[in-house]
Coordinates of C-alpha atoms in Angstrom, one line a residue:
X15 CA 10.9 -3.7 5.5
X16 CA 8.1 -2.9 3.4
X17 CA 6.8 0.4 1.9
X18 CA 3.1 1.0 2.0
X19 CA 0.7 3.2 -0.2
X20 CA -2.2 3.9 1.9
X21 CA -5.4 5.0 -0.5
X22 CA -8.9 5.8 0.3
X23 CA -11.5 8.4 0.4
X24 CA -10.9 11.9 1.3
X25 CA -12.5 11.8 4.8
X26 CA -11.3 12.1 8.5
X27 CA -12.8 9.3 9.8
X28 CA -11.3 7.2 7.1
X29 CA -8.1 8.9 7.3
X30 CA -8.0 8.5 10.8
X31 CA -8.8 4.6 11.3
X32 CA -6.1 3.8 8.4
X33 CA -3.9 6.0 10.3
X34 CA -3.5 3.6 13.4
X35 CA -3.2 0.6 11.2
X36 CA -0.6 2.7 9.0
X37 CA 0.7 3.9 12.8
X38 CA 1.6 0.5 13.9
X39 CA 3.2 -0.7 10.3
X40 CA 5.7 2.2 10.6
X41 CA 6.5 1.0 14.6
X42 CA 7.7 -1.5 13.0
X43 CA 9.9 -0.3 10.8
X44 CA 7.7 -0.1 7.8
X45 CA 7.1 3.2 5.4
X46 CA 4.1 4.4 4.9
X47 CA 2.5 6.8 2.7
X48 CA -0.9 8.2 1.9
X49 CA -2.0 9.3 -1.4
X50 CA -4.3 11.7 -1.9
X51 CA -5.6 15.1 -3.5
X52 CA -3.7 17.9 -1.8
X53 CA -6.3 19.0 0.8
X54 CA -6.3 15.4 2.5
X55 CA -2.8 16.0 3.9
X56 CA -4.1 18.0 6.7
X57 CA -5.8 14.5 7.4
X58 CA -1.9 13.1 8.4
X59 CA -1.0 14.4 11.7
X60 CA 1.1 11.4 12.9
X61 CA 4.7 12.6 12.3
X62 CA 5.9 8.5 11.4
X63 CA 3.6 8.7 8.0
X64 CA 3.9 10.2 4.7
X65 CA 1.4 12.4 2.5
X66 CA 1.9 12.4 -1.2
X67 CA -0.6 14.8 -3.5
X68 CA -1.5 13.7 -6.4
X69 CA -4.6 15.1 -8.7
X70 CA -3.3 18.5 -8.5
X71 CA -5.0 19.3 -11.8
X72 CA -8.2 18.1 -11.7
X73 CA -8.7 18.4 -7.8
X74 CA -6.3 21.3 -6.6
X75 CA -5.6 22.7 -3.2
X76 CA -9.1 24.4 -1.7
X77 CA -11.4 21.8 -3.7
X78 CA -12.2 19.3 -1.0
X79 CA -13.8 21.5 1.5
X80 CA -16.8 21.8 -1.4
X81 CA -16.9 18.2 -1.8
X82 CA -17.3 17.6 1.9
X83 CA -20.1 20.1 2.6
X84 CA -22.1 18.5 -0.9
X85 CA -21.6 14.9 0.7
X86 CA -22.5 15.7 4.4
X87 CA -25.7 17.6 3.2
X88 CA -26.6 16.5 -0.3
X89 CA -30.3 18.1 0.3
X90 CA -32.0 16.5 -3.0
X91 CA -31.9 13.6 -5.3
X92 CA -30.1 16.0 -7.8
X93 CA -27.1 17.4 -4.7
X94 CA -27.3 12.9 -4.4
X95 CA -26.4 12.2 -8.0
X96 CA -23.9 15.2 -7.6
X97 CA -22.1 13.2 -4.8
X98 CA -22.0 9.9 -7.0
X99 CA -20.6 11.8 -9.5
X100 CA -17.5 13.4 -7.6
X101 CA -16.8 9.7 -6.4
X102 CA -16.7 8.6 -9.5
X103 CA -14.4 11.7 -10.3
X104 CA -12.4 10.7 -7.4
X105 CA -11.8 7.4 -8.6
X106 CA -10.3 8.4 -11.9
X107 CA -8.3 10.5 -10.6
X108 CA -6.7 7.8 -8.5
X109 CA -6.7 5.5 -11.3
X110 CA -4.9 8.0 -13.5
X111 CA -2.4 9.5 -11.2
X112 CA -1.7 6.5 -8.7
X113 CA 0.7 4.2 -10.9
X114 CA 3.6 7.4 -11.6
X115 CA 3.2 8.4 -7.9
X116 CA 3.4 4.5 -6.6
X117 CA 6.0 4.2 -9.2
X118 CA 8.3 7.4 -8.1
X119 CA 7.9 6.5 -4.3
X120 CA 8.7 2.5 -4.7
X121 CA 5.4 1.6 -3.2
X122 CA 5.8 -2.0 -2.7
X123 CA 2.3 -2.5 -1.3
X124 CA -1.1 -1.3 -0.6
X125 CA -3.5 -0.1 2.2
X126 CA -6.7 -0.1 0.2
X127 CA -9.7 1.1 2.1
X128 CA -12.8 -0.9 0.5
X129 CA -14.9 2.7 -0.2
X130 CA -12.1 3.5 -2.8
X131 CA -12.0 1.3 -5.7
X132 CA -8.4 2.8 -7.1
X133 CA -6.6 1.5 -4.9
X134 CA -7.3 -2.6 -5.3
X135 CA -7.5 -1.4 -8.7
X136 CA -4.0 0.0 -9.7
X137 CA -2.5 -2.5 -7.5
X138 CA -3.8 -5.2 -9.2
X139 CA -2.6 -3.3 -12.6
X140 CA 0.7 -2.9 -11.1
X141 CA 0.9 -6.2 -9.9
X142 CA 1.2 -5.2 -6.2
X143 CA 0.2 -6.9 -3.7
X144 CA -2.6 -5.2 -1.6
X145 CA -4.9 -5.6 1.8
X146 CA -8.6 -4.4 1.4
X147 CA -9.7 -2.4 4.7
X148 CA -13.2 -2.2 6.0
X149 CA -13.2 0.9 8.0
X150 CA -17.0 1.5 7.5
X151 CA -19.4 -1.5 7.3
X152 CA -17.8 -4.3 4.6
X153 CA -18.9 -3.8 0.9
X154 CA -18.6 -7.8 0.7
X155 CA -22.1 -8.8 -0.6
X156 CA -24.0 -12.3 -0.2
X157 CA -27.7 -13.1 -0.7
X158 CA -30.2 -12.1 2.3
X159 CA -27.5 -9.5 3.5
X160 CA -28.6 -5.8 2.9
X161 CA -26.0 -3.8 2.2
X162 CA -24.5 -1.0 4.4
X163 CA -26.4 1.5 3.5
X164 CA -29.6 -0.1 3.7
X165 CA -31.8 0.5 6.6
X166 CA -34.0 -3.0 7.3
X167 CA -32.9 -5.5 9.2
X168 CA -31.4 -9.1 8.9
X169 CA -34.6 -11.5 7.9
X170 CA -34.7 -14.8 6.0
X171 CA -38.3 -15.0 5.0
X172 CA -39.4 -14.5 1.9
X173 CA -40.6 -10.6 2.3
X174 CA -37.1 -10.0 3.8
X175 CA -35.0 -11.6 1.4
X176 CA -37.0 -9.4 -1.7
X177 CA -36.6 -6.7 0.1
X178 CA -32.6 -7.1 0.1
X179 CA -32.6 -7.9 -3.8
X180 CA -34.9 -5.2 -4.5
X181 CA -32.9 -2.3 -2.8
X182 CA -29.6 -3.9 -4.5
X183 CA -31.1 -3.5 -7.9
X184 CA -32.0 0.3 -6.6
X185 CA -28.8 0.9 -5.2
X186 CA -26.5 -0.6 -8.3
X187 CA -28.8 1.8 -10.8
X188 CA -28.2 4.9 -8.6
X189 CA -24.9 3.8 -8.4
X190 CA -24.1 4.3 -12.3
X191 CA -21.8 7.3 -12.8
X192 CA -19.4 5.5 -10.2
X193 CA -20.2 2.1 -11.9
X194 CA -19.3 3.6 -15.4
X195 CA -15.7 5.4 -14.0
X196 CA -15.0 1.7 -12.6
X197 CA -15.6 0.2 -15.8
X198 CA -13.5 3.0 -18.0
X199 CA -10.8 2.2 -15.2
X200 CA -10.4 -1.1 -15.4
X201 CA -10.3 -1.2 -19.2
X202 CA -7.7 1.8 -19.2
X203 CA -5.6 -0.2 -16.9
X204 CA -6.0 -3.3 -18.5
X205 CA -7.6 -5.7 -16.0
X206 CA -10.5 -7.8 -15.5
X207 CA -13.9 -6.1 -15.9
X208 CA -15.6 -5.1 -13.2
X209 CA -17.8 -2.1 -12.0
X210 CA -18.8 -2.2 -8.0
X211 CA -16.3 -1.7 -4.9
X212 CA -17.0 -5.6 -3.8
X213 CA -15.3 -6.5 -7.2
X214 CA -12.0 -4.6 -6.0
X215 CA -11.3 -6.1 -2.9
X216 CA -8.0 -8.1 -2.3
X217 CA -7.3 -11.6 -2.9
X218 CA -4.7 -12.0 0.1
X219 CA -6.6 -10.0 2.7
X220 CA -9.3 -8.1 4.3
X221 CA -9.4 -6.5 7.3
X222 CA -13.0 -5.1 9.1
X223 CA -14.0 -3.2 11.9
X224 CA -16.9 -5.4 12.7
X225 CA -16.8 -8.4 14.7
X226 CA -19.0 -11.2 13.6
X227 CA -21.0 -11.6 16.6
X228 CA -22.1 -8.0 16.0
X229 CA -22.8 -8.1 12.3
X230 CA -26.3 -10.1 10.6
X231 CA -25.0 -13.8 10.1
X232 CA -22.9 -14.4 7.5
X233 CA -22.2 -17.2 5.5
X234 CA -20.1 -16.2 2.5
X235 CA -17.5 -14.2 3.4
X236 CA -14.1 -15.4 2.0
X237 CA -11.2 -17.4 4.3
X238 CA -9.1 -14.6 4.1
X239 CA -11.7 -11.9 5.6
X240 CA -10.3 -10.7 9.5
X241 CA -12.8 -9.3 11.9
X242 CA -10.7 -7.5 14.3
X243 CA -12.5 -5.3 16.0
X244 CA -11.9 -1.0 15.8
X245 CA -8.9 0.3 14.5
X246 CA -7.3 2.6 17.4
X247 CA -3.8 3.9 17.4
X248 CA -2.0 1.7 19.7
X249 CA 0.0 4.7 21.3
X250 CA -1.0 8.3 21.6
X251 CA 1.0 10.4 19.1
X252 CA -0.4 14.0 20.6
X253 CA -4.1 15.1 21.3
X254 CA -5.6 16.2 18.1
X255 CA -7.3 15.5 15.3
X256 CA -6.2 16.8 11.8
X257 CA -4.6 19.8 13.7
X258 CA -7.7 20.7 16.2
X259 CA -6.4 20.1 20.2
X260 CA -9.0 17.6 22.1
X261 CA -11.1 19.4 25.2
X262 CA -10.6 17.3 28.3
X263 CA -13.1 15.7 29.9
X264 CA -15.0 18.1 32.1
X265 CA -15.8 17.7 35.9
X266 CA -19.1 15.4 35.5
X267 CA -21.2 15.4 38.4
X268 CA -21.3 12.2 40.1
X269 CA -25.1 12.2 41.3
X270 CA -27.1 12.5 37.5
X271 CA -26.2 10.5 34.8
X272 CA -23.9 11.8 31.9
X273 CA -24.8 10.9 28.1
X274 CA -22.3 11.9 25.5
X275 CA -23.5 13.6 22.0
X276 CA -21.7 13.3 18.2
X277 CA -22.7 13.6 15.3
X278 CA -18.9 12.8 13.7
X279 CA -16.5 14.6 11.4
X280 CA -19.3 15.2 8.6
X281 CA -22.3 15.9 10.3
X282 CA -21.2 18.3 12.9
X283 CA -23.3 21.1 11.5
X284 CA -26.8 20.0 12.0
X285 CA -27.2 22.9 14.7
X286 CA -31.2 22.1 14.5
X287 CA -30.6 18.1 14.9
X288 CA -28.2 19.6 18.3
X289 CA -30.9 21.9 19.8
X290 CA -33.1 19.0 20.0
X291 CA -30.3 17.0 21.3
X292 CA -29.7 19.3 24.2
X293 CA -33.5 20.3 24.7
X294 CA -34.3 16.3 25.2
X295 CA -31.6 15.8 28.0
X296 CA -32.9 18.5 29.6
X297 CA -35.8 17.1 29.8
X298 CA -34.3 14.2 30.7
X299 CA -32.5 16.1 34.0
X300 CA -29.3 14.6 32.7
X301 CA -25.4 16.1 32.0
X302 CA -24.9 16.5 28.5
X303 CA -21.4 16.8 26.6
X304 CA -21.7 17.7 22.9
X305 CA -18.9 17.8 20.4
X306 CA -19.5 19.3 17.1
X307 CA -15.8 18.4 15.4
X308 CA -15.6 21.9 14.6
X309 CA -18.3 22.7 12.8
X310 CA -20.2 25.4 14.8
X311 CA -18.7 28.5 15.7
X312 CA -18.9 30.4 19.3
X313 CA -22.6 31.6 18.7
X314 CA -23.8 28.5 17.7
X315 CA -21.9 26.9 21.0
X316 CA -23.8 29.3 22.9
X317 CA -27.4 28.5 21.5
X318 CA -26.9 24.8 22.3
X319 CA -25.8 25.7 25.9
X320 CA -29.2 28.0 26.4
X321 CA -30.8 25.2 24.4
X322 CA -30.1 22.1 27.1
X323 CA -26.2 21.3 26.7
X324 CA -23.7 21.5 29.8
X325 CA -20.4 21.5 27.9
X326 CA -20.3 22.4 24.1
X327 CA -16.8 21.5 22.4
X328 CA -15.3 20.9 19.2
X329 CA -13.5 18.0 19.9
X330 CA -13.6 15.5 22.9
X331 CA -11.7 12.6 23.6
X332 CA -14.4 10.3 22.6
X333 CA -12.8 7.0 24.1
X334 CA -12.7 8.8 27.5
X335 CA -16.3 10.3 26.9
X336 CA -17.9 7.2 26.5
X337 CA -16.0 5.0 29.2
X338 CA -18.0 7.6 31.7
X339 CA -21.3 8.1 30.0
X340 CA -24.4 6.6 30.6
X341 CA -25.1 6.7 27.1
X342 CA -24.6 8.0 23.5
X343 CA -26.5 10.1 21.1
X344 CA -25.0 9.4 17.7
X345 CA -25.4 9.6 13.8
X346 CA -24.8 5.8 14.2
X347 CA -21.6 5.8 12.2
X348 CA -19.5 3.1 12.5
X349 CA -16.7 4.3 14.8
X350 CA -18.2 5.7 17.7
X351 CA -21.0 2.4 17.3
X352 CA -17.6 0.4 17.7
X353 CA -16.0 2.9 20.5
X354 CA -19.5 2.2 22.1
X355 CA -19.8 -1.0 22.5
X356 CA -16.0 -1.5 23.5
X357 CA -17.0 0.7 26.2
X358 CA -20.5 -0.9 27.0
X359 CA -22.2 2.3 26.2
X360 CA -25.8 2.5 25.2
X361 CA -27.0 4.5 22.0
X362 CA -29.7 6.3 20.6
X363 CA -28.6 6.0 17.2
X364 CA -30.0 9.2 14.8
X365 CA -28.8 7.9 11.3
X366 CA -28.1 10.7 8.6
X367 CA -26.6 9.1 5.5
X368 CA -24.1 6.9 4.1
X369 CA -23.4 3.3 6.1
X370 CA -25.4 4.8 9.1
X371 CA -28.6 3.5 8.5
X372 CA -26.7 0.0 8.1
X373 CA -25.0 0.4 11.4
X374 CA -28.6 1.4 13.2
X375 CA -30.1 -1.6 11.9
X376 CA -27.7 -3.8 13.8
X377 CA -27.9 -1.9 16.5
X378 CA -31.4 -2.5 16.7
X379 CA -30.7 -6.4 15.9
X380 CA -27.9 -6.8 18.7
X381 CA -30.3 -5.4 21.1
X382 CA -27.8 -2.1 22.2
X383 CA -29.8 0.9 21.4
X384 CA -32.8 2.6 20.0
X385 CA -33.4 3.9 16.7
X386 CA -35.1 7.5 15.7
X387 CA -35.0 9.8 13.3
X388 CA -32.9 12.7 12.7
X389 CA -35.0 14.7 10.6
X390 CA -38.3 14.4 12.3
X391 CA -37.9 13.1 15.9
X392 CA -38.8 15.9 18.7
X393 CA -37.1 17.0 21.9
X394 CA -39.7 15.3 23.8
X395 CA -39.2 11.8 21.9
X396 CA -35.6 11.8 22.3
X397 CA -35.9 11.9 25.5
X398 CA -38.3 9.3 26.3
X399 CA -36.0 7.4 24.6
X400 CA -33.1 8.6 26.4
X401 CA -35.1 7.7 29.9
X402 CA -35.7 4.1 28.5
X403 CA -32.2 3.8 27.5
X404 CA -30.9 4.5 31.1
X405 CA -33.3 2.7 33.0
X406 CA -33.8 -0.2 31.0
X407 CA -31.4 -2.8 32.1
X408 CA -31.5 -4.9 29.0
X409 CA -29.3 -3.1 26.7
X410 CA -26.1 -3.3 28.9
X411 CA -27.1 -6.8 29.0
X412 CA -26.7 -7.2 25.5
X413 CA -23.9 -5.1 25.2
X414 CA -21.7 -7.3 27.8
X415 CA -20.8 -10.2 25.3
X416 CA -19.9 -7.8 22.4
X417 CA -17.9 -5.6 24.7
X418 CA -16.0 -9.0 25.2
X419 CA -16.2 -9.7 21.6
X420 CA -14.3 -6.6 20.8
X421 CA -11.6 -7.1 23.4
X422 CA -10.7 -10.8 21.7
X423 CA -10.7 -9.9 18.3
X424 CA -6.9 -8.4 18.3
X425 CA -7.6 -4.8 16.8
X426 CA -4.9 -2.5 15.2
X427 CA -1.9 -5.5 16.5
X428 CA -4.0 -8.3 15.4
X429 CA -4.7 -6.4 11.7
X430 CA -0.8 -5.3 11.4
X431 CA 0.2 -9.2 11.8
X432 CA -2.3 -10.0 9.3
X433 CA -1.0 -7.8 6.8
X434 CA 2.5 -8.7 7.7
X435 CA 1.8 -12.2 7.3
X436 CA -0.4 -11.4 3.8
X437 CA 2.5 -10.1 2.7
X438 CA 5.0 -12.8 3.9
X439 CA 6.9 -10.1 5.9
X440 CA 7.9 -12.8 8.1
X441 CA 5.5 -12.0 11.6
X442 CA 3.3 -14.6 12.9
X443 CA 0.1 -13.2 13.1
X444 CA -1.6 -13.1 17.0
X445 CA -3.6 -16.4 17.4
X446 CA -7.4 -15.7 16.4
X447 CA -10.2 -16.9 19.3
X448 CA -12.8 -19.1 17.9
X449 CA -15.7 -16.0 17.9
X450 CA -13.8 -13.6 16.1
X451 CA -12.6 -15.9 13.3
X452 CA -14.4 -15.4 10.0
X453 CA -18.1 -16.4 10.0

């Protein structure tokens, strides 16, 4: 048996998605351990898996709630740059701190999540062997793709294609301070050169949340690249999340339809984006759920209630929620896109930063949603979309064959035998259906 270091970004959702894959290494027998500044700990709630701090110094206890407030709202290009920089931060501190930690636990591989460059990194430099995950949208470029984060969609005419090159060249120079730390890194640890997070990825194996029939066509993507559909912990191991206890379900009414409302772990504060939220699907004359991950307090829970919103919770069971809703109103991030379509659930998709606009723009090209805008979009708006949505049959249509997509491509099992078999650990990985092979 194998003992895994599991490294990536300080957020929940990543946390949580490289949970269930950690959850199912350590059913079988593996260790597993997650490596992090001290906050993240509160991220590890599955009693199998192990939290190590490390970055005391630079990033102590009481830090991260700062950096997660700057990166869910960075309000200007300056808070922007700010975020870039305490990414690149992040990364050195990984860099720096990983190989004792790694060293004093007996790491003898690594979980690295593809939005954290340390961890491919100092593997490498350690001469570990390590599996890249995708839990976002994959960082793997190729000509005529635009990356995650841009929000135009798939096209190979000549307008298209320059637009993709064009917003690379914008992205890589915004992208410097985290560029730079990558650079200093790789010297320091005595590697190959390199600078971006699709330089870092593993030679052995990637895992991704997508499936291929769900993501622009690809053509360039390496043998060893695994769509497997979403990560999802293969057995419940208690109803919360990071410590907060899941509302059930309420009693939906079965006569007027039900549409489900998250904005995810970050962007649970918008209370302005929420009012609208609730204002449109009472326009709309339908039941409204709304879960804020715990970023609204009681008042604020009231205001959306007055404002349109049936139930107002924290934290709902968002499988469950979206097996029974009609549809979803989302921030278009890439978990509840792939709990939607496993559950053939329409969205209006309200992208607010990061990979979202990336994950709206194929929702848009697979034909499963509608697109507005979070900042500007009115109550009224929203709701003419939300009508269309529920009347129109097309997008369950289109949502039919991914649904079935999702259910071939193996998920948390299929990604375990795959870094089992990576690793030569001995398991046979689960055989792989022709449409969910690599593109």
């Amino acid at each position: 048996m194998a003992h895994f270091g599991v490294v990536g970004p300080a957020f929940l959702s990543h946390f949580t998605t490289l949970g269930a894959l950690a959850g199912a290494l350590a059913e079988r027998g593996h260790r597993v351990t997650f490596l992090h500044r001290p906050d993240a700990a509160a991220y590890v709630r599955d009693p199998r898996l192990a939290f190590h701090a490390v970055g005391l110094d630079s990033h102590p206890a009481g830090t991260l709630a700062a950096s997660l407030r700057l990166a869910a709202n960075p309000g200007s290009p300056l808070g922007l740059r700010r975020v870039i920089d305490d990414m690149a931060h992040s990364t050195t501190m990984l860099c720096e701190t990983l190989p004792a930690a790694i060293e004093e636990l007996g790491i003898d591989a690594i979980l690295a999540d593809q939005m954290e460059a340390a961890g491919g990194m100092v593997a490498e430099a350690l001469g570990l062997p390590f599996v890249s995950v995708a839990c976002a949208l994959p960082v793997n470029r190729e000509p005529g793709v635009p990356l995650p984060v841009m929000p135009f969609g798939y096209g190979t005419d000549e307008r298209s294609l320059k637009m993709v090159e064009g917003s690379t060249r914008v992205y890589d120079w915004m992208m410097g301070p985290h560029r730079r730390a990558i650079e200093a890194q790789a010297r320091r640890l005595g590697i190959p050169a390199r600078g971006m997070l699709h330089e870092c990825l593993s030679p052995l194996a990637q895992v991704s949340q997508t499936v291929a029939e769900f993501e622009f066509p690809r053509k360039g993507l390496p043998p060893h690249f695994h769509h497997v559909g979403p990560l999802r912990p293969l057995h419940k191991t208690g109803a919360t999340i990071a410590g907060a206890a899941l509302t059930p379900l309420p009693a939906i009414a079965a006569d007027r339809p039900f549409v489900f409302a998250s904005l995810g772990t970050m962007q649970g504060g918008r209370i302005d984006l929420f009012k609208r939220i609730a204002k449109a699907c009472r326009q709309a004359d339908v039941q409204l759920l709304l879960a804020h991950c715990g970023a609204l307090d009681a008042a604020q829970e009231r205001a959306l209630e007055r404002a349109g919103a049936d139930w107002v919770v924290a934290f709902a069971p968002q499988l469950a929620a979206l097996e029974r809703a009609d549809a979803v109103i989302s921030h278009a991030g890439w978990n509840t896109i792939m709990d939607a379509i496993a559950a053939q659930t329409p969205m209006l998709a309200l992208p607010i930063a990061f990979d979202h606009p990336g994950g709206a723009a194929r929702v848009r090209h697979a034909g499963i949603g509608i697109q507005a805008s979070a900042r500007f979009t009115g109550a009224g708006t929203l709701s003419r979309h939300l009508q269309r949505l529920l009347a129109e049959p097309s997008f369950k249509q289109h949502l039919a064959p991914l649904a079935a997509s999702v259910a071939r491509a193996g998920g948390t099992a299929r990604a375990a035998d795959i870094v089992e078999s990576a690793l030569g650990l001995g398991q046979a990985p689960h055989p792989v259906h022709a449409d969910s092979a690599p593109a």
